[in-house]
Amino acid sequence: MASDTINLSHGILGEIFPFHIAVDSNLRIRQVGDALARRYPELTADCDFARFFHIVQPEIKTTYHDLLDNLHSVFIIETVATFLKLKGQFVSDESKECLVFLGSPLIVDMGQVEDLGLSLNDFAPHHMAADYLLALQFRQVALEDARRLTTVLSQQRARLQESEKRYRSVVENVKDVIFQTDSDGMWTFLNPAWTEITGYSVQESLGKHFAEFVHPDDRQRNLDLFVPLIQRRKSYCRHEVRYLTRDGGYRWMEVFARLTLDDSDKSTGTAGTLSDITERKWAEQALKEREERLRSIVTTAVDGIIVINSHGIIEDFNVAAERIFGYSNLEAIGQNISLLMPEPYSSTHDLHMGRFLRTGESNAIGITRELAGMRKDGTVFPLEISVSAMHAGLEQRFTGIVRDITERKLWEHTLREAESAMRESALAIAQARAIEVEIGARIQQTLLISSPPASLNGVSICAKSTASCEIAGDYLDFVRYDQHHLDLIVGDVMGKGVPAALLAAAAKSHFQRVIGGLCLSLGKFNRIPEPEEIVSAAHTVMTPELAGIDSYITLSYARFDLEARKLTLVDCGHPRPIHYRAARDECVYLSGENLPIGFMQTEEYRQVEYSFSPGDLLLFYSDGVTESRAASGELFGIDRLADVLRERAQESVDEIFEHIQSAVTAFSETETASDDLTCVIVRVEPSTGQLIGKRMYREIHASLDELEAARDWFESFAGGAENTLLPEDDLQAFLLAFNEALVNVILHACKGDARHRIQMVLAAYTDRVSVSIYDTGITFDVDSVAEPAFDGTRDNGFGLFIIANCVDEIERGSDEFGRNRLRLTKRRCRLVQ
Amino acid sequence: MEISTEQEEGVTVVNVITSNLDASNAGRFKQAIGALIQPDQKFVLDLHAIGFVDSSGVGALLSALRQASSVGSNIKLCSTQKPVLVLFELVRMHRVFEIFATRAEAIASYKSATESA
């Protein structure tokens, strides 16, 4: 086979393969590489190859023909004497009819390099390259290392080129020093190369002891080698020492010395050569560092490294690979790589590699894959392999970095199981959550959010709660006592989810039970319980229970007295209701000072009262409305809510709810609210009563003297004992208010000036009685009047207080003639009932 | 308006004979009572004739009580008609004046107060 024949000059062959051996067809050694010759001087031409070498791999007989038949195999041969293993290949040099073993020491552990007295320099450059490429494939090798390795490689190449040059010129100029010494070690001959190298002239050197020119550190060692030679215990010595130069430096010299004998076989001294190897030494020095590094890499490597040739034959097999596969280095090398694979991979590997060699196509090169490997004991295990192809030496080789991933696979399997268990439980949780949401929604629909009672006169109510993705503890309840008294409870239990919803349902039924109980016991007094009584009673029952589960409830308990147009509020830490006052087109926030229920056992709940007028709106809501957040984190807030209410005050309560909802949604920029939006909007409808035909007119002078007559006129309207207009108490209260209003008009608007006229109109409707007082005086400034002092310290100030407390509506304004008009209205619902 | 007094068991009973005590006559009433008040006296105002009192009337009564208190005297009220009592309660007069249903009860209250003192 042509590719297996070589035709290289001896010099180049020796430089590239310092360990080569050439044998002829009789297996007589014809030539050995320098490094080999240096270490085994006894290897001389014509020696029998079989006497010195033992073929470890492959298992063949040591015959010329067997060798010729195994040119593709990787050989491991061992020196019989020193057990130095050489790994390489036989190639045939047809022109000389010989076989040449091209190889290098087989080093599995870098420690051996030292043990065998080898240096990296002894290795063929191609082998170095392979090693470095291997090293490069270690992930531990940093970029810096890579650069240094590249430098070393180029130095190697440069050296090789230089060697070639040197060999060419060696014929013309002997650069080596040729010397002779006497038996004492004095120079007796030196050629001119001595001066060229050391700077000392031959003249001044002759007659001096060679040791004087040796570096002090090397001197003793040199003498130790010289003495046995002279004493004829050795016939030659070869070593490396530093020789001093004239300029104060030194040069590394390779010394080859042998004993010189006279004719009578007596020792006369030594003769030999000194070769300047300084540059090589320096390069070696640099390589030494690499060597150290490489050694640490290889010995700490956990990855197996397997090098195969293009025939699939294992050429290299490191310690980690031994551990992974169970084959020893010697067992593995020379075998086909399929040895390490289970079926079907082992059968198909050659095909795949063949295809790659032909076409360059591969699905294995350059990527990390997971494959199955087979150990020596036949067990199959998962491994991770990355294969790289390289051109090194004379042919294509493949290097595989192999990692046993059995444990990782086990771990991955465990992880996958854990993941799937987690997915299952996440699914179960999601299902449970979905069920919880569904239950929560059902609880909310059926238990928590009551609809307002139908057919209430004088109010329209929108009560709605839009469910968020999670169920909250919002609840709404209405209690209707009669046509005029309606209680509204807007509550919010702390927390979310089914627990909060259940608690809200419990709170709701607690309140109903409390109200039922109080109504029963107060029935004999002919009155209904006050809101503060109800909340206090509910608090007494619920707070210990709530405290026990660390929960609490905020709520607004509001009673609408539609007859008196009065709102009684017990506020328990709930967001403040908003009162839109139509007459002033303004919003007022209503608030009490009570704590949420469940906070404190000793809390006493107090109610506050507000009056409202036709056209007014009252808005109750949960914190889900005001605490909606914009993406910026800003809260929607009560002011924005009040603005929506005021802007939309003229629309229906349902439309107002829609506007609030869309305002909150637009603000928070999300489709679904994170919390429930619960709103109750109550509109006080304007009076719709019909005039029942009674209307009276009276004009008086602006004088207090007219006061009694005016009262008489007022009372006559009701018809005295025949009165069906208003109940007696209401009539008395109305009269008090009318009297106070008239006094104010006479004294303040008209300044008691009797020339002013005051007109009065009384009118009775189906639902109310009203009196209007017109005057032409100045406009009375209501706000200038001080609050009454109930402790008797001041005489005045009671007038307005009396008016406010005795009628249901007070309207101040002016008519189309510019007169001041004060209208007082008393509702007459009880009679209609 | 007619105002007369009579002594009964060391108490000066003042009969206020008018159907109304309102803004039109409260000033006169205040003057008349003021003239009656002497140091360390016990007064009972008998209001049985009054069917209507307004805020000015209330103011006049409060004024009289303050004047009496400043000289060590006291004024109690009795025999208020129901509409008047409704107003008194509205403006918390019952917390400033002692109000009795009958003249006898009013006089007796002075006696028991003295005895216990």
Tab-separated table of C-alpha atoms in Angstrom, chain A residues 233-478:
chain	number	residue	atom	x	y	z
A	233	ARG	CA	33.617	1.266	35.431
A	234	LYS	CA	31.851	2.736	32.443
A	235	SER	CA	32.928	3.001	28.857
A	236	TYR	CA	31.031	6.161	28.032
A	237	CYS	CA	28.859	8.804	29.538
A	238	ARG	CA	26.323	11.130	28.111
A	239	HIS	CA	24.845	14.019	30.033
A	240	GLU	CA	23.918	17.629	29.948
A	241	VAL	CA	25.876	20.292	31.800
A	242	ARG	CA	26.261	24.027	31.756
A	243	TYR	CA	29.570	25.392	30.517
A	244	LEU	CA	30.611	28.884	31.458
A	245	THR	CA	31.205	31.435	28.770
A	246	ARG	CA	33.773	34.190	28.739
A	247	ASP	CA	31.139	36.884	28.924
A	248	GLY	CA	29.957	35.568	32.319
A	249	GLY	CA	27.014	33.551	31.072
A	250	TYR	CA	26.750	29.874	30.351
A	251	ARG	CA	25.627	27.502	27.630
A	252	TRP	CA	23.986	24.152	27.986
A	253	MET	CA	26.098	21.403	26.482
A	254	GLU	CA	25.268	17.831	25.744
A	255	VAL	CA	28.366	15.921	26.566
A	256	PHE	CA	29.185	12.640	24.962
A	257	ALA	CA	32.393	11.271	26.374
A	258	ARG	CA	34.048	7.957	26.079
A	259	LEU	CA	37.185	6.496	27.443
A	260	THR	CA	40.287	6.598	25.321
A	261	LEU	CA	42.654	3.697	25.538
A	262	ASP	CA	46.182	3.303	24.351
A	263	ASP	CA	47.427	0.321	22.533
A	264	SER	CA	48.119	-1.506	25.758
A	265	ASP	CA	44.499	-0.991	26.679
A	266	LYS	CA	45.364	1.527	29.348
A	267	SER	CA	43.180	4.497	29.979
A	268	THR	CA	44.671	7.672	28.582
A	269	GLY	CA	41.759	9.994	29.204
A	270	THR	CA	38.515	10.864	27.526
A	271	ALA	CA	37.388	12.038	24.145
A	272	GLY	CA	34.051	13.171	22.918
A	273	THR	CA	31.834	15.970	21.770
A	274	LEU	CA	30.064	18.888	23.351
A	275	SER	CA	26.915	19.968	21.582
A	276	ASP	CA	25.391	23.323	22.311
A	277	ILE	CA	21.840	22.511	23.348
A	278	THR	CA	21.091	25.782	25.061
A	279	GLU	CA	18.164	26.665	22.853
A	280	ARG	CA	16.703	23.237	23.214
A	281	LYS	CA	17.116	23.523	26.961
A	282	TRP	CA	15.279	26.793	27.039
A	283	ALA	CA	12.491	25.350	25.018
A	284	GLU	CA	12.491	22.407	27.359
A	285	GLN	CA	12.266	24.723	30.292
A	286	ALA	CA	9.153	26.236	28.823
A	287	LEU	CA	7.816	22.799	28.072
A	288	LYS	CA	8.496	21.741	31.615
A	289	GLU	CA	5.813	24.103	32.785
A	290	ARG	CA	3.408	22.698	30.242
A	291	GLU	CA	4.377	19.274	31.332
A	292	GLU	CA	3.491	20.097	34.914
A	293	ARG	CA	0.195	21.507	33.809
A	294	LEU	CA	-0.577	18.631	31.527
A	295	ARG	CA	0.239	16.184	34.256
A	296	SER	CA	-2.133	17.863	36.635
A	297	ILE	CA	-4.793	17.883	33.982
A	298	VAL	CA	-4.438	14.263	33.051
A	299	THR	CA	-4.229	13.008	36.594
A	300	THR	CA	-7.251	14.999	37.684
A	301	ALA	CA	-9.221	14.250	34.544
A	302	VAL	CA	-12.514	12.587	35.212
A	303	ASP	CA	-13.269	12.324	31.519
A	304	GLY	CA	-12.053	9.370	29.600
A	305	ILE	CA	-9.963	10.178	26.576
A	306	ILE	CA	-9.892	7.706	23.751
A	307	VAL	CA	-8.014	8.285	20.545
A	308	ILE	CA	-8.760	6.106	17.557
A	309	ASN	CA	-7.282	6.027	14.137
A	310	SER	CA	-9.190	6.050	10.888
A	311	HIS	CA	-9.632	2.294	11.098
A	312	GLY	CA	-11.420	2.548	14.387
A	313	ILE	CA	-8.462	1.163	16.292
A	314	ILE	CA	-7.936	2.518	19.779
A	315	GLU	CA	-4.605	4.271	20.018
A	316	ASP	CA	-4.898	5.985	23.308
A	317	PHE	CA	-6.869	5.181	26.404
A	318	ASN	CA	-6.306	7.185	29.555
A	319	VAL	CA	-6.706	6.320	33.220
A	320	ALA	CA	-10.220	7.739	33.380
A	321	ALA	CA	-11.199	5.669	30.357
A	322	GLU	CA	-9.826	2.600	32.124
A	323	ARG	CA	-11.967	3.382	35.118
A	324	ILE	CA	-15.072	4.023	33.032
A	325	PHE	CA	-14.881	0.966	30.813
A	326	GLY	CA	-13.038	-1.499	33.050
A	327	TYR	CA	-10.453	-2.274	30.387
A	328	SER	CA	-6.865	-1.604	31.161
A	329	ASN	CA	-4.940	0.619	28.871
A	330	LEU	CA	-3.114	-2.362	27.450
A	331	GLU	CA	-6.306	-4.283	26.875
A	332	ALA	CA	-7.976	-1.442	25.064
A	333	ILE	CA	-5.242	-0.139	22.843
A	334	GLY	CA	-5.172	-1.884	19.505
A	335	GLN	CA	-8.783	-2.994	19.778
A	336	ASN	CA	-11.543	-1.699	17.590
A	337	ILE	CA	-13.563	0.993	19.281
A	338	SER	CA	-16.703	-1.115	18.829
A	339	LEU	CA	-15.395	-3.122	21.771
A	340	LEU	CA	-16.753	-0.349	23.979
A	341	MET	CA	-20.232	-0.244	22.440
A	342	PRO	CA	-23.251	-2.455	22.847
A	343	GLU	CA	-25.226	-3.617	19.833
A	344	PRO	CA	-26.406	-2.183	17.508
A	345	TYR	CA	-23.859	0.632	17.742
A	346	SER	CA	-20.881	-1.684	17.655
A	347	SER	CA	-21.931	-3.118	14.305
A	348	THR	CA	-22.674	0.161	12.638
A	349	HIS	CA	-19.799	2.265	13.910
A	350	ASP	CA	-17.404	1.317	11.118
A	351	LEU	CA	-20.055	2.261	8.571
A	352	HIS	CA	-20.543	5.688	10.083
A	353	MET	CA	-16.855	6.341	10.296
A	354	GLY	CA	-16.321	5.135	6.766
A	355	ARG	CA	-18.962	7.517	5.542
A	356	PHE	CA	-17.324	10.395	7.373
A	357	LEU	CA	-13.948	9.598	5.875
A	358	ARG	CA	-15.443	9.465	2.391
A	359	THR	CA	-17.824	12.373	2.534
A	360	GLY	CA	-16.935	14.414	5.582
A	361	GLU	CA	-20.547	14.048	6.735
A	362	SER	CA	-21.183	13.122	10.256
A	363	ASN	CA	-23.767	13.514	12.934
A	364	ALA	CA	-21.195	12.738	15.605
A	365	ILE	CA	-18.250	15.044	15.066
A	366	GLY	CA	-18.090	18.250	16.983
A	367	ILE	CA	-21.175	17.766	19.092
A	368	THR	CA	-21.784	16.306	22.485
A	369	ARG	CA	-24.071	13.309	22.400
A	370	GLU	CA	-25.430	10.777	24.778
A	371	LEU	CA	-24.782	7.187	23.822
A	372	ALA	CA	-24.703	3.778	25.402
A	373	GLY	CA	-21.341	2.351	26.345
A	374	MET	CA	-20.442	-1.198	27.308
A	375	ARG	CA	-18.040	-2.075	30.071
A	376	LYS	CA	-15.693	-4.995	30.107
A	377	ASP	CA	-18.112	-6.890	32.314
A	378	GLY	CA	-20.799	-6.476	29.666
A	379	THR	CA	-22.873	-3.915	31.511
A	380	VAL	CA	-24.325	-1.178	29.376
A	381	PHE	CA	-24.322	2.352	30.734
A	382	PRO	CA	-25.127	5.840	29.501
A	383	LEU	CA	-22.257	7.995	28.468
A	384	GLU	CA	-21.749	11.408	27.037
A	385	ILE	CA	-19.242	11.703	24.265
A	386	SER	CA	-17.818	14.459	22.163
A	387	VAL	CA	-15.736	13.450	19.225
A	388	SER	CA	-13.343	15.615	17.332
A	389	ALA	CA	-11.483	14.753	14.234
A	390	MET	CA	-7.918	15.852	13.775
A	391	HIS	CA	-5.148	15.498	11.328
A	392	ALA	CA	-2.130	14.703	13.349
A	393	GLY	CA	0.920	12.847	12.286
A	394	LEU	CA	0.322	10.913	9.199
A	395	GLU	CA	-3.342	10.210	9.281
A	396	GLN	CA	-6.752	11.202	10.498
A	397	ARG	CA	-7.466	10.492	14.107
A	398	PHE	CA	-10.514	10.891	16.265
A	399	THR	CA	-10.458	11.867	19.847
A	400	GLY	CA	-13.425	11.076	22.029
A	401	ILE	CA	-13.931	12.667	25.394
A	402	VAL	CA	-16.125	10.263	27.282
A	403	ARG	CA	-18.008	10.807	30.486
A	404	ASP	CA	-19.912	8.216	32.422
A	405	ILE	CA	-23.281	9.797	33.052
A	406	THR	CA	-24.896	6.899	34.883
A	407	GLU	CA	-25.255	8.945	38.025
A	408	ARG	CA	-26.391	11.983	36.152
A	409	LYS	CA	-28.984	9.866	34.354
A	410	LEU	CA	-30.189	8.493	37.641
A	411	TRP	CA	-30.359	12.000	38.961
A	412	GLU	CA	-32.174	13.180	35.856
A	413	HIS	CA	-34.604	10.348	36.205
A	414	THR	CA	-35.236	11.246	39.836
A	415	LEU	CA	-35.608	14.845	38.799
A	416	ARG	CA	-38.070	13.959	36.075
A	417	GLU	CA	-40.088	11.906	38.519
A	418	ALA	CA	-40.045	14.777	40.980
A	419	GLU	CA	-41.055	17.169	38.236
A	420	SER	CA	-43.902	15.023	37.096
A	421	ALA	CA	-45.018	14.601	40.700
A	422	MET	CA	-44.848	18.351	41.038
A	423	ARG	CA	-46.836	18.839	37.871
A	424	GLU	CA	-49.436	16.437	39.144
A	425	SER	CA	-49.728	18.176	42.450
A	426	ALA	CA	-49.757	21.573	40.731
A	427	LEU	CA	-52.611	20.259	38.597
A	428	ALA	CA	-54.387	19.030	41.690
A	429	ILE	CA	-53.865	22.400	43.343
A	430	ALA	CA	-55.132	24.185	40.254
A	431	GLN	CA	-58.175	21.937	40.195
A	432	ALA	CA	-58.751	22.505	43.875
A	433	ARG	CA	-58.407	26.222	43.302
A	434	ALA	CA	-60.849	26.131	40.426
A	435	ILE	CA	-63.292	24.267	42.627
A	436	GLU	CA	-62.696	26.762	45.396
A	437	VAL	CA	-63.375	29.635	43.021
A	438	GLU	CA	-66.507	27.931	41.825
A	439	ILE	CA	-67.709	27.269	45.365
A	440	GLY	CA	-66.766	30.812	46.294
A	441	ALA	CA	-68.706	32.217	43.354
A	442	ARG	CA	-71.721	30.135	44.308
A	443	ILE	CA	-71.441	31.230	47.921
A	444	GLN	CA	-71.187	34.791	46.771
A	445	GLN	CA	-74.120	34.597	44.417
A	446	THR	CA	-76.450	32.758	46.714
A	447	LEU	CA	-75.325	33.696	50.168
A	448	LEU	CA	-73.365	36.899	50.202
A	449	ILE	CA	-74.881	39.339	47.803
A	450	SER	CA	-78.523	40.012	48.525
A	451	SER	CA	-80.726	41.913	46.153
A	452	PRO	CA	-82.382	45.063	47.343
A	453	PRO	CA	-86.060	44.669	48.233
A	454	ALA	CA	-88.432	45.483	45.426
A	455	SER	CA	-91.193	48.112	45.577
A	456	LEU	CA	-89.613	50.669	47.842
A	457	ASN	CA	-91.173	54.061	47.507
A	458	GLY	CA	-88.913	57.041	47.107
A	459	VAL	CA	-85.607	55.292	46.394
A	460	SER	CA	-84.008	53.345	43.607
A	461	ILE	CA	-81.139	51.036	44.453
A	462	CYS	CA	-78.432	49.330	42.477
A	463	ALA	CA	-76.565	46.702	44.477
A	464	LYS	CA	-73.948	44.746	42.586
A	465	SER	CA	-70.761	42.864	43.134
A	466	THR	CA	-68.565	41.792	40.258
A	467	ALA	CA	-66.567	38.743	41.214
A	468	SER	CA	-62.839	38.910	40.790
A	469	CYS	CA	-60.844	35.833	39.828
A	470	GLU	CA	-60.624	35.083	43.502
A	471	ILE	CA	-63.553	35.121	45.857
A	472	ALA	CA	-63.411	37.861	48.408
A	473	GLY	CA	-65.301	38.282	51.619
A	474	ASP	CA	-67.574	41.078	50.453
A	475	TYR	CA	-71.197	40.816	51.395
A	476	LEU	CA	-74.376	42.825	51.113
A	477	ASP	CA	-77.605	42.554	52.993
A	478	PHE	CA	-80.850	44.467	53.172
